[in-house]
Coordinates of C-alpha atoms in Angstrom, one line a residue:
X1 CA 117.9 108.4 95.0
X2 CA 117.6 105.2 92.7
X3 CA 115.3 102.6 94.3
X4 CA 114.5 99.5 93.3
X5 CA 110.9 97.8 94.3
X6 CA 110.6 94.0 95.0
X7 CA 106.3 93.1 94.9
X8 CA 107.5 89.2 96.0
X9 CA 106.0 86.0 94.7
X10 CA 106.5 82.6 93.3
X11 CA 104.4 82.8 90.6
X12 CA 104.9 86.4 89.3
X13 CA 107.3 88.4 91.2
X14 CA 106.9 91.9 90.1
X15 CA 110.5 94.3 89.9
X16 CA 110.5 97.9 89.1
X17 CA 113.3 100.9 89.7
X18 CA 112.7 104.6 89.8
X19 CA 115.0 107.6 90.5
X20 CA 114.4 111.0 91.7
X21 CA 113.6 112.6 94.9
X22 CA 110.9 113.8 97.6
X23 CA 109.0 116.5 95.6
X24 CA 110.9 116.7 92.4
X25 CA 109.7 114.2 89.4
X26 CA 110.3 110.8 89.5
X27 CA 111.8 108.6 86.5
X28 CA 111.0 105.0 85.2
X29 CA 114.4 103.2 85.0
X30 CA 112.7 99.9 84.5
X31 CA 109.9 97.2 85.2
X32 CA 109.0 93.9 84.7
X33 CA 107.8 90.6 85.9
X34 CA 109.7 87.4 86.8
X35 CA 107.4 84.3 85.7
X36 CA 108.3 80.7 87.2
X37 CA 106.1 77.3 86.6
X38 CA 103.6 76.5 88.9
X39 CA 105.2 72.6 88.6
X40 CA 108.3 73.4 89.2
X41 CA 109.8 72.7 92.4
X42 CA 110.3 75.6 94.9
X43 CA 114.1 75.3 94.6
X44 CA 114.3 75.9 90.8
X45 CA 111.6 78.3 91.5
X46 CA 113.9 80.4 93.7
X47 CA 116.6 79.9 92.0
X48 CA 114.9 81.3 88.8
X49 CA 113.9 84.3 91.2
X50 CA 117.3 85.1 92.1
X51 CA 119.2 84.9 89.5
X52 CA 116.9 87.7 87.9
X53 CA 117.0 89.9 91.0
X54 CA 121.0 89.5 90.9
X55 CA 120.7 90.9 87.3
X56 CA 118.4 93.5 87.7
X57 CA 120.8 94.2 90.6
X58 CA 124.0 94.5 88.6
X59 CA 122.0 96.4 85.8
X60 CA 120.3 99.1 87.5
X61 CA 122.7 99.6 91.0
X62 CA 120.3 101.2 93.1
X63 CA 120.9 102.6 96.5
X64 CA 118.1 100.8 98.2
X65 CA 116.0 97.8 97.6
X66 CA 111.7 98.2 98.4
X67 CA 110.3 95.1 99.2
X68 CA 107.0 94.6 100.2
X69 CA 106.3 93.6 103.9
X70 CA 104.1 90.1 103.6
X71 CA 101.0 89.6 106.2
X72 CA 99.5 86.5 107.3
X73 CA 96.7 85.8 105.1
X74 CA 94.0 82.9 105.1
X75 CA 96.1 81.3 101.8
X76 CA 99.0 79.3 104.6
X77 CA 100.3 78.1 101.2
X78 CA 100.5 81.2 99.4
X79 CA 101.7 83.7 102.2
X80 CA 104.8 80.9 102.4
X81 CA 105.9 81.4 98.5
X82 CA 105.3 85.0 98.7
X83 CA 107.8 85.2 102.1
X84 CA 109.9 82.7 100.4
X85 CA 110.4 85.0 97.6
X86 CA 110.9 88.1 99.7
X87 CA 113.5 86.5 101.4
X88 CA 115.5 85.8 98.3
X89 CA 115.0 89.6 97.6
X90 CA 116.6 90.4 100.5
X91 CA 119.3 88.1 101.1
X92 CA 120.4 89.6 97.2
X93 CA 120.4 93.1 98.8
X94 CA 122.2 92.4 101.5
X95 CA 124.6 90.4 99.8
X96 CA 125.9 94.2 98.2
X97 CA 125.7 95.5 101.3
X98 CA 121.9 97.4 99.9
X99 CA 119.7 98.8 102.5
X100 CA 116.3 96.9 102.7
X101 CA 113.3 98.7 103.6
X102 CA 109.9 97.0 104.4
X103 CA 106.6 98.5 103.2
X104 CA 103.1 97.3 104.6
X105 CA 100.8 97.4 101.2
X106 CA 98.5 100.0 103.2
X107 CA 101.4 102.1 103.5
X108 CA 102.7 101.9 99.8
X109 CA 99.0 102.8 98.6
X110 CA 98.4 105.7 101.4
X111 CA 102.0 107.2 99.9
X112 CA 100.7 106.4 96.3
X113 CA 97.0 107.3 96.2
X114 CA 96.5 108.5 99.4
X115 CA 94.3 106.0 100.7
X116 CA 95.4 102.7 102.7
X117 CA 92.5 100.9 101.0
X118 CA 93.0 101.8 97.3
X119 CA 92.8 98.7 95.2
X120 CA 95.4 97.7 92.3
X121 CA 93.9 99.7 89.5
X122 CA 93.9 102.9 91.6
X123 CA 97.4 102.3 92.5
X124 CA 98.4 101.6 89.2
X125 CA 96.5 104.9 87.6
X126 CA 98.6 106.7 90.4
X127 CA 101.8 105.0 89.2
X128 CA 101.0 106.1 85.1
X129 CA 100.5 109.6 86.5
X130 CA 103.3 109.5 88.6
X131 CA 105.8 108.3 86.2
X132 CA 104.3 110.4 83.1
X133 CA 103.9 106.7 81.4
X134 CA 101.9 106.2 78.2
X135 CA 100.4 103.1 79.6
X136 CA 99.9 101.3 82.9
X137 CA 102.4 98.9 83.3
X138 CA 100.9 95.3 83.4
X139 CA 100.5 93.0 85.0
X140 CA 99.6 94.1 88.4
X141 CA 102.8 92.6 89.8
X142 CA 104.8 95.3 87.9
X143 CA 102.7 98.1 88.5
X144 CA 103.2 97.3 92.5
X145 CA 106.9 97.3 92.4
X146 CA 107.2 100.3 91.0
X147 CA 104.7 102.0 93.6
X148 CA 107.2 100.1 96.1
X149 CA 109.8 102.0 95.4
X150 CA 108.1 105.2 94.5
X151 CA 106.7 105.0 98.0
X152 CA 110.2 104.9 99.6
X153 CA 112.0 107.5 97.7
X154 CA 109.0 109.5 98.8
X155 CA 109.7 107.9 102.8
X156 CA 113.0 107.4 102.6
X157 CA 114.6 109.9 101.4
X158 CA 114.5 111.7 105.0
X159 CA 117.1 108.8 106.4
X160 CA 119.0 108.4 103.5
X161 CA 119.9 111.8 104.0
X162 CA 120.2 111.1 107.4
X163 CA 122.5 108.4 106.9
X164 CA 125.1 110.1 104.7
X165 CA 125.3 112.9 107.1
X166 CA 126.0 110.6 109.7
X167 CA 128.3 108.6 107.6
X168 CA 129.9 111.9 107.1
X169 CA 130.4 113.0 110.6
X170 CA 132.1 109.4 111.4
X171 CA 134.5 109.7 108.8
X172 CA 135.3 113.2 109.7
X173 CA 134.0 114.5 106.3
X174 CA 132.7 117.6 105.9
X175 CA 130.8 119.4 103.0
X176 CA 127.5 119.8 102.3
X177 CA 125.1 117.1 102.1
X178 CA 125.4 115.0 99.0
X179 CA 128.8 116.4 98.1
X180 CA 130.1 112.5 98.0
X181 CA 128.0 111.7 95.5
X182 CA 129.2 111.3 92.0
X183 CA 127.8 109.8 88.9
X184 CA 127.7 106.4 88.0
X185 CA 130.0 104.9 85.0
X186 CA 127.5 103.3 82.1
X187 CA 124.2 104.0 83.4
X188 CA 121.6 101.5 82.5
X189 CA 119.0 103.1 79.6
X190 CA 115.4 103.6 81.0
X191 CA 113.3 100.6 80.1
X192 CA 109.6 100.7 79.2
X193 CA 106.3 99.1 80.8
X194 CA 106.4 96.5 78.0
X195 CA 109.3 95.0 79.2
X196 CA 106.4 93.1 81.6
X197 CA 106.5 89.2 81.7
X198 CA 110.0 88.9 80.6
X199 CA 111.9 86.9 82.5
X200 CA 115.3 85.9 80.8

């Protein structure tokens, strides 16, 4: 399962993909950081944000898209450009026909660390381990999306199976499960963690 994790926001919206599967090893595909200017106006601000999820979208071609589930917090102003953003991630997914799944930040760092209340450096420690990296990726941003979607191949690889079976039985296809999958044409090389704060 190839998954790709949205951490949303205006300023700094993290992105990170990972493949593998529920109790196998997981692979970094790639990770980074989309950066927009804090004078900007929101609509070149989104824009910016969208046309880098749309690449990262053509480049890595995941099955799902992880985006982070935002909470009413005291910051009106800041909860609003982080939603704003995540609404742009979705809206790209959707677009391609992507499922979208929604992760609480408690639940990304009980699936990561084991404990809903970790803070960012233990989730990012976690995320090194997990991912066999030689550093933590940085900023935090990054390190998040990447436990995004680590945290649904991990939870969501139950109803993607799910899914295909059911997919299967309404097409009248049989075989065993995953039989329909094949490999993809030109896959994208695996980036590294200093790939953070690009934003092309």
């Amino acid at each position: 399962m190839r998954v790709m994790g949205v951490d949303p926001g205006l300023t700094r919206c993290g992105l990170g993909a990972v493949e593998g599967r529920a109790g196998a090893p997981l692979s970094l595909l790639s990770v980074g950081v989309v950066r927009t200017p804090t004078d900007d106006d929101i609509g070149s601000r989104l824009v910016v944000i969208e046309a880098e999820i749309e690449r990262w979208l053509d480049e890595i071609r995941p099955d799902a898209v992880a985006v982070e589930r935002v909470f009413a917090q005291h910051n009106v102003r800041t909860v609003m450009g982080t939603a704003q953003a995540s609404a742009v991630a979705i809206v790209c997914a959707a677009r391609r026909g992507l499922p979208v799944a929604l992760h609480t930040p408690s639940e990304v760092k009980a699936a990561i660390t084991g404990n809903g209340n970790a803070d960012k450096k233990q989730v990012g420690t976690m995320v090194t381990r997990l991912l066999r990296l030689d550093a933590m990726p940085k900023p935090a941003d990054a390190a998040d999306a990447l436990a995004l979607a680590i945290c649904h191949v991990w939870r969501g690889g139950v109803q993607h199976r799910l899914a295909d079976a059911l997919a299967r039985a309404r097409s009248g296809g049989g075989g065993p499960a995953g039989s329909g999958r094949t490999g993809r044409p030109g896959e994208v090389a695996a980036g590294r963690p200093d790939r953070g704060g690009s934003t092309r």
